[in-house]
Tab-separated table of C-alpha atoms in Angstrom:
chain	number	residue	atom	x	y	z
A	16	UNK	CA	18.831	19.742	-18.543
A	17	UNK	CA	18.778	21.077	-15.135
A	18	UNK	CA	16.043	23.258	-15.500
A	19	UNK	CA	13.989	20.987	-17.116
A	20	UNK	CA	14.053	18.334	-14.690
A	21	UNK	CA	13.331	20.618	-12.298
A	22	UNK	CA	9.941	22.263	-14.092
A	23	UNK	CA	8.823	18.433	-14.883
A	24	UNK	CA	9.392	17.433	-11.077
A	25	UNK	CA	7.607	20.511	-10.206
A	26	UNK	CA	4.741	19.367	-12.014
A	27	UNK	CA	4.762	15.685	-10.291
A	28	UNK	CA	5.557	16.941	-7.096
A	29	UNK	CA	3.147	19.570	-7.208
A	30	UNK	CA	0.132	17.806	-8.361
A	31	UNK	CA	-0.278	16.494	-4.792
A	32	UNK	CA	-0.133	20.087	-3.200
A	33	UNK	CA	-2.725	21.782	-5.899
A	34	UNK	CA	-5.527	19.046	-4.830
A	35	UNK	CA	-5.157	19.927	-1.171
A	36	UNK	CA	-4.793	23.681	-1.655
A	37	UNK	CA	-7.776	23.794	-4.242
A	38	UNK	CA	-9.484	21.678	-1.513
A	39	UNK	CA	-8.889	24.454	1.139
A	40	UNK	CA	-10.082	27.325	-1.149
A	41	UNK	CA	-13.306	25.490	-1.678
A	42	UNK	CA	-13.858	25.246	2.128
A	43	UNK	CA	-12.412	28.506	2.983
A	44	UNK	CA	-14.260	30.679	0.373
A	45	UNK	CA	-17.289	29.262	2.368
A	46	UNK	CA	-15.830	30.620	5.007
A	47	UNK	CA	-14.354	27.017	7.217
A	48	UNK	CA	-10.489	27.018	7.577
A	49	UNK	CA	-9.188	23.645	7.344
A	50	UNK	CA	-5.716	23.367	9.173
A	51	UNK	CA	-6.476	19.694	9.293
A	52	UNK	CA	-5.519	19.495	5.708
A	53	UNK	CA	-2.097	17.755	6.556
A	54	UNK	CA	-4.221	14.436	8.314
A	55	UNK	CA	-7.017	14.467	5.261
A	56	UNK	CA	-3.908	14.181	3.113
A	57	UNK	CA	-2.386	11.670	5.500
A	58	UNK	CA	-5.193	9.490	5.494
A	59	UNK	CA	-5.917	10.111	1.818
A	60	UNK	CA	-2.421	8.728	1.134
A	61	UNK	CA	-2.640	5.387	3.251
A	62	UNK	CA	-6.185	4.932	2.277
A	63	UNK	CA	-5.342	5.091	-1.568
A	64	UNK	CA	-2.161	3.204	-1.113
A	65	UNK	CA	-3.880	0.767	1.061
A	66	UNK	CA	-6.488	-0.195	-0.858
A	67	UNK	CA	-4.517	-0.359	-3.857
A	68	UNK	CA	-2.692	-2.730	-2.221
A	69	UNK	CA	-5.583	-5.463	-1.453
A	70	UNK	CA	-7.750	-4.727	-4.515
A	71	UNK	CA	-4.911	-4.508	-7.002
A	72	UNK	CA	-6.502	-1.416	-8.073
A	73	UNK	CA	-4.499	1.998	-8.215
A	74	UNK	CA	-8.187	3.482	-9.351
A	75	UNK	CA	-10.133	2.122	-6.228
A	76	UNK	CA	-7.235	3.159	-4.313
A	77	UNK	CA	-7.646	6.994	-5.302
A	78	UNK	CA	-11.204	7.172	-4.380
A	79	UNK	CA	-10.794	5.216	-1.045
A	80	UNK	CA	-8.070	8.302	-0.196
A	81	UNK	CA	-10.756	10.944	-1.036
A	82	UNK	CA	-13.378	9.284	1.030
A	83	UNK	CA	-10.730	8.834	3.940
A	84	UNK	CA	-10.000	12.705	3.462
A	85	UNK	CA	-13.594	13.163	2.880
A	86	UNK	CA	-14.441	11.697	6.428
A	87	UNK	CA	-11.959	13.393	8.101
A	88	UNK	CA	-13.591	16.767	6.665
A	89	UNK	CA	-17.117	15.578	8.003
A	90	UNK	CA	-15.226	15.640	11.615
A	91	UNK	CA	-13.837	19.010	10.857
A	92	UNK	CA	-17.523	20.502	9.811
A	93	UNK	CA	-19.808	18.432	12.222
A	94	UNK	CA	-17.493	20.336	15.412
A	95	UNK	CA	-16.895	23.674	13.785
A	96	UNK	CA	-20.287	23.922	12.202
A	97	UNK	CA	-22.593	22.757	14.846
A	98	UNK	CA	-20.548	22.031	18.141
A	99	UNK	CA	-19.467	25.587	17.480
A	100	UNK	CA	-15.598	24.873	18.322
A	101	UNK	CA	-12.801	26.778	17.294
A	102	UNK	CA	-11.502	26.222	13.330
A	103	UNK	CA	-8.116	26.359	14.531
A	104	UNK	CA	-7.573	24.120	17.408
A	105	UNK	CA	-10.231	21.694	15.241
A	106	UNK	CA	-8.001	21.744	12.386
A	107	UNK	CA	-4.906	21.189	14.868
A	108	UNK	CA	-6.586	18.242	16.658
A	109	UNK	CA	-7.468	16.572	13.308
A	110	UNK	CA	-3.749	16.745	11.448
A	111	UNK	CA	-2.373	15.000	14.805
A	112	UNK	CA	-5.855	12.384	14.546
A	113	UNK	CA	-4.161	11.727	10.799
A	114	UNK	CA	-0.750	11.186	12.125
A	115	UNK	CA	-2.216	9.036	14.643
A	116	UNK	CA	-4.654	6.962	12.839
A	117	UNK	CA	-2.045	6.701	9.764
A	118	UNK	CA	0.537	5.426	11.954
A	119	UNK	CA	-1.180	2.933	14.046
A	120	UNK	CA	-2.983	1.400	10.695
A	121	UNK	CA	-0.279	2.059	7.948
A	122	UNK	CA	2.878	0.383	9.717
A	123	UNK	CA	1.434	-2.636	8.268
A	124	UNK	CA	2.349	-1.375	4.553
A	125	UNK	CA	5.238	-0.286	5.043
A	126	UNK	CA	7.306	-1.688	2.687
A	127	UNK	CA	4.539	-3.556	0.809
A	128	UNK	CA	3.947	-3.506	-2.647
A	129	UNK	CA	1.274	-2.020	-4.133
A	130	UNK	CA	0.052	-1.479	-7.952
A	131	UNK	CA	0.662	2.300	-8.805
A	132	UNK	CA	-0.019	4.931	-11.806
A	133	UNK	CA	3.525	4.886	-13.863
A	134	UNK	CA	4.057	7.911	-16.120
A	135	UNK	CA	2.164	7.580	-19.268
A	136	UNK	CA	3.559	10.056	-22.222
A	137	UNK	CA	0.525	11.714	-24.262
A	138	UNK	CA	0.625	10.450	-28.005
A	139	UNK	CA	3.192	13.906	-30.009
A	140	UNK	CA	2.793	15.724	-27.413
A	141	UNK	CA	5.216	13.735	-24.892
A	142	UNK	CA	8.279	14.166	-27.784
A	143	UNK	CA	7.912	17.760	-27.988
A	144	UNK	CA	11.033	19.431	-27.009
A	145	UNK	CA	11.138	20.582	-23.890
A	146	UNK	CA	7.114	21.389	-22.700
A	147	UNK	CA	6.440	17.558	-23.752
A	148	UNK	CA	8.761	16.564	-20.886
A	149	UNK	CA	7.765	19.097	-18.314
A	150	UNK	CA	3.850	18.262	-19.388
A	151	UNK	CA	3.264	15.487	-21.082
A	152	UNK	CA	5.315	12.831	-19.362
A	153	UNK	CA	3.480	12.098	-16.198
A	154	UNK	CA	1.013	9.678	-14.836
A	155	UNK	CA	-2.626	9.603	-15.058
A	156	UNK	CA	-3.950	11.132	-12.167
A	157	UNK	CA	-1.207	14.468	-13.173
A	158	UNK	CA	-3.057	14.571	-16.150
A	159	UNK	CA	-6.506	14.754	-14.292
A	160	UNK	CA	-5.577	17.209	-11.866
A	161	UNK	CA	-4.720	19.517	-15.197
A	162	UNK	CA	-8.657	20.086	-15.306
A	163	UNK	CA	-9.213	20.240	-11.599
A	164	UNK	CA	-8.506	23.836	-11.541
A	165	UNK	CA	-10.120	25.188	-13.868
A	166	UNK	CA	-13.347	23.655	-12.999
A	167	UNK	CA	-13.217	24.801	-9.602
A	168	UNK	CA	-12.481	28.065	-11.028
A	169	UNK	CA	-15.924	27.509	-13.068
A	170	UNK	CA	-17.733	26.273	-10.267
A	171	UNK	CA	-17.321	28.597	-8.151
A	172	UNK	CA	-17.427	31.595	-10.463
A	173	UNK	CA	-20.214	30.739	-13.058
A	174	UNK	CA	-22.699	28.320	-11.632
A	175	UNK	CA	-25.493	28.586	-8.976
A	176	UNK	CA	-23.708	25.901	-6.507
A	177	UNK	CA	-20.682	28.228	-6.404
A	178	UNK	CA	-22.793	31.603	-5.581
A	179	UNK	CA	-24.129	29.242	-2.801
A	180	UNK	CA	-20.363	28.456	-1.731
A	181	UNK	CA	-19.077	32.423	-2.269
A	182	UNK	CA	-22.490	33.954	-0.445
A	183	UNK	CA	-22.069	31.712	2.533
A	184	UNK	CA	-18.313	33.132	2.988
A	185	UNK	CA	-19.290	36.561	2.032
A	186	UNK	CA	-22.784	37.156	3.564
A	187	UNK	CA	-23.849	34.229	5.542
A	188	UNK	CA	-26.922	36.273	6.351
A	189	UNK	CA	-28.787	36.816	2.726
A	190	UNK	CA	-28.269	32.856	2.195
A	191	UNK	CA	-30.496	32.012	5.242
A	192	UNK	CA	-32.638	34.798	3.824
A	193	UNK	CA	-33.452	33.136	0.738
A	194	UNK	CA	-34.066	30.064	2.620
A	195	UNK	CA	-30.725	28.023	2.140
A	196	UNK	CA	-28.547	27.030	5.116
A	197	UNK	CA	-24.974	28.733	5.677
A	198	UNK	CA	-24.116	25.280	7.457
A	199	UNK	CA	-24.770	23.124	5.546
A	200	UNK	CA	-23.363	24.803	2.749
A	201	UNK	CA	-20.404	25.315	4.474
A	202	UNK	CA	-20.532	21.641	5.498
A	203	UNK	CA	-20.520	20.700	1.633
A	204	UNK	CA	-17.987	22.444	0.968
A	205	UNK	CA	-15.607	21.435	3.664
A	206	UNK	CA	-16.309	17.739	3.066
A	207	UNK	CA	-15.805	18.059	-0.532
A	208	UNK	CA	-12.337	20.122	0.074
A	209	UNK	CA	-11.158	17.582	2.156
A	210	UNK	CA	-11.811	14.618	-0.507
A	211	UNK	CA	-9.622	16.747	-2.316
A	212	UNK	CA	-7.030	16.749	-0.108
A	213	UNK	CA	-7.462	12.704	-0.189
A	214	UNK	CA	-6.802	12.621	-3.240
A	215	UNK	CA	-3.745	14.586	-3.300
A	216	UNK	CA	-2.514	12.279	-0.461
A	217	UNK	CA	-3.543	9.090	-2.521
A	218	UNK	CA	-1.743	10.563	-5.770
A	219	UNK	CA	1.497	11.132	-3.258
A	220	UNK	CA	1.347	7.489	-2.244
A	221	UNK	CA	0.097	5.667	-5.513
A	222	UNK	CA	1.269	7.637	-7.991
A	223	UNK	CA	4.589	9.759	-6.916
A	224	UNK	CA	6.432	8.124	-4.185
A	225	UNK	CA	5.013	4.328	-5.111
A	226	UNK	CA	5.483	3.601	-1.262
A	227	UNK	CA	3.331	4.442	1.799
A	228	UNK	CA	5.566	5.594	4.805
A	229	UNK	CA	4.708	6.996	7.995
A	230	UNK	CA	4.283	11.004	7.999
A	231	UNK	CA	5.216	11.034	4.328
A	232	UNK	CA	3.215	14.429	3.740
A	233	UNK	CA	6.241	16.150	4.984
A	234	UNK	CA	3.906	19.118	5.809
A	235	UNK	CA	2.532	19.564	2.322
A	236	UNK	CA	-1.156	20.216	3.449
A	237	UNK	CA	0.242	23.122	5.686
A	238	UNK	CA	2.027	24.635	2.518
A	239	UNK	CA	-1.771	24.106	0.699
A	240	UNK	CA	-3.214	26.105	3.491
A	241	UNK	CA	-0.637	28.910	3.086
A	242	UNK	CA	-0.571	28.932	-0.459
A	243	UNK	CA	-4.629	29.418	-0.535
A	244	UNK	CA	-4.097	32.847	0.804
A	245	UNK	CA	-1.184	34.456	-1.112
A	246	UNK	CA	-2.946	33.095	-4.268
A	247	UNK	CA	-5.649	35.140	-3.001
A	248	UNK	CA	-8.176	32.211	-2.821
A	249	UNK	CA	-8.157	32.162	-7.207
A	250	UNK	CA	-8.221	28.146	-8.139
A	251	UNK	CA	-5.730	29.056	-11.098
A	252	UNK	CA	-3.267	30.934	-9.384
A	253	UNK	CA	-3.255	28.020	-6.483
A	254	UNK	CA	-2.835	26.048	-9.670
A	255	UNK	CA	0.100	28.074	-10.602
A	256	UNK	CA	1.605	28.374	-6.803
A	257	UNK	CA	1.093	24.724	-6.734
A	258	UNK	CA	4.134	23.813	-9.640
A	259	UNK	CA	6.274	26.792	-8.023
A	260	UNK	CA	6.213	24.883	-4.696
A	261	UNK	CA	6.730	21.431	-6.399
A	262	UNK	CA	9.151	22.987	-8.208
A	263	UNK	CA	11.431	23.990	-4.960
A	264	UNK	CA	10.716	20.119	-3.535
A	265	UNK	CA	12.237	19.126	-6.889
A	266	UNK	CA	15.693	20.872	-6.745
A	267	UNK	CA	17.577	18.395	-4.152
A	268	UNK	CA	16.899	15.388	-6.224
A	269	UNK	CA	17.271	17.613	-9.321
A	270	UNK	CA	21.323	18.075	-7.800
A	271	UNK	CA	21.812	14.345	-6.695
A	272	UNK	CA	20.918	13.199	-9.628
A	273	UNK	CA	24.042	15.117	-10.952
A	274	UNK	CA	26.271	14.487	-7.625
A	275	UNK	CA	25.934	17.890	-6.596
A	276	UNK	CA	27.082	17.816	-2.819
A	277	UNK	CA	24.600	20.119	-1.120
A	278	UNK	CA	22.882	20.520	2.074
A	279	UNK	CA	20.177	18.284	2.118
A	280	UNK	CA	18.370	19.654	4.900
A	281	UNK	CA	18.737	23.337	3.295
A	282	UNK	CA	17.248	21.716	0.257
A	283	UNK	CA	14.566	20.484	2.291
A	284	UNK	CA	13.837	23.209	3.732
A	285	UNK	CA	13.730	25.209	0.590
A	286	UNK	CA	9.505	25.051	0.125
A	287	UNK	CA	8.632	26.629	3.751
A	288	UNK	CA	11.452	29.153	3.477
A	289	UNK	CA	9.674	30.047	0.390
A	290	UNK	CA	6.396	29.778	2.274
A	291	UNK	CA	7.175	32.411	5.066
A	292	UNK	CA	9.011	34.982	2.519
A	293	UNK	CA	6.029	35.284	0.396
A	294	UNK	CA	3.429	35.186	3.400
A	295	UNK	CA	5.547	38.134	4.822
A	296	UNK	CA	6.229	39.844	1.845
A	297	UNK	CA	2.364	39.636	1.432
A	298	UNK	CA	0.989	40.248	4.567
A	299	UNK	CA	-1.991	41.898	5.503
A	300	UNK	CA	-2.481	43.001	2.154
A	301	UNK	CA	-3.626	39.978	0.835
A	302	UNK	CA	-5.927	38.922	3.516
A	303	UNK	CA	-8.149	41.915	2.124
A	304	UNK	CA	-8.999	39.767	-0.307
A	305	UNK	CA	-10.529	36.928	2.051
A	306	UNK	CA	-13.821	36.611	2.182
A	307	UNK	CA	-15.627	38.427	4.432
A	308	UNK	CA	-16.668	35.477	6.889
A	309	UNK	CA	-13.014	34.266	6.997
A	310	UNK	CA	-11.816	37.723	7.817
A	311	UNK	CA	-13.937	37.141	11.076
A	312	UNK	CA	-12.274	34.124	11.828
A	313	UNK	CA	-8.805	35.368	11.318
A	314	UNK	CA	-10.047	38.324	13.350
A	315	UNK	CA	-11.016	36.056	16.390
């Protein structure tokens, strides 16, 4: 069934995406933009698919690609945080420094195998009609991301480390009044964001595509960063945006699969046509709801 495929490849294909976007809402409801989420994805996905590759272990390989995204973050924070240079052109400068880095280092894997994660379907659950298929069907690290959500959504909403995280986008100043630092909060938080962009680019390359291939993001961490704000910087409804996106990626093979003759660069396009409708459908509107520190940003 059409549909179906479509829903389950939204899933797959979308698991990638929700890492990186729940990545940016952690930084940015600190108040750091992160348009560098594209290169922590890039190096994310060579570093898991690389490691993989020499250690024969898919496992190593997924934290290696959120400590490559990881230390890609640090170089976001250390210049926007204390060099004081602008989060945009930062951001800009690092997704390029991921292109770069990914193709100088990755051309050697290229075509290399590498052990991956292979769809494991959950005991009765997997042969339910229908929602077993579009949930229960997938690989391991799909089934992890399931929770990632809704503990950020925790985190951030009912525990002391995610007041730290909200104050320091909201009122920078009362943190340093009660003796914590905006920066390094802010720093935490942008580091940690960016591991979880890694790890959406490791789960592309190790778990999804099975191959590492230069520039194989295809702009997915820009669709994360756009996504964050029309899901109005909520983990669950970036959870939710997440599938819809994956979904749209999933339609061309969707059709192939059942010799459909369509335009394939339409069909490509499909996820940042989506993208720009719903950003201008949205508007201003929804950047009401950023917090307040990142409404000083945008305004600058």
């Amino acid at each position: 069934m059409l549909v179906v495929d479509v829903l389950a490849g939204g899933v797959r294909g979308g698991t990638a995406i929700m890492f990186a976007a729940l990545g940016e809402t952690l930084a940015e409801r600190a108040g750091v933009v992160n348009l560098g989420t594209e290169g922590c994805m890039l190096v994310g996905a060579l570093g898991g698919y690389a490691v993989a590759a020499e250690t024969g272990s898919p496992w190593l390989g997924l934290l290696a690609g959120a400590l490559a995204g990881a230390l890609l973050g640090l170089v976001h924070a250390a210049a926007v945080l204390w060099r004081g240079a602008d989060q945009f052109a930062t951001g800009l400068t690092l997704m390029f420094l991921g292109l770069g880095l990914t193709s100088l280092f990755g051309a050697a894997y290229v075509g290399s195998p590498a052990p991956g994660f292979d769809p494991v379907p959950v005991p009765v659950l997997g042969d339910l009609p229908i929602v077993g298929e579009i949930l229960f069907r997938h690989d391991p690290v799909t089934y992890l991301s399931f929770a990632v959500a809704p503990l950020l959504w925790f985190l951030l909403g009912r525990t002391r480390t995610g007041l730290l995280v909200r104050t320091a986008g909201e009122r920078a100043d009362v943190l340093h009044a009660h003796g914590h630092s905006p920066a390094l909060v802010r720093a935490a938080a942008v580091v940690a964001g960016a591991g979880l962009a890694g790890l959406g680019g490791a789960q592309l390359s190790t778990a999804y595509a099975h191959a590492w291939f230069e520039g194989m993001t295809a702009g997915r961490g820009f669709i994360a960063v756009a996504l964050v704000i029309f899901a109005a910087w909520r983990p669950l409804w970036v959870m939710a945006g997440s599938y819809l996106f994956g979904a749209a990626l999933a339609v061309a093979p969707a059709l192939q699969a059942r010799g459909q003759a369509l335009n394939q660069f339409a069909l490509d396009a499909l996820p940042f046509v989506i993208t720009l409708v719903i950003l201008a459908i949205l508007g201003r509107r929804t950047l009401r709801a950023a917090p307040e520190e990142l409404r000083r940003v945008f305004a600058r």
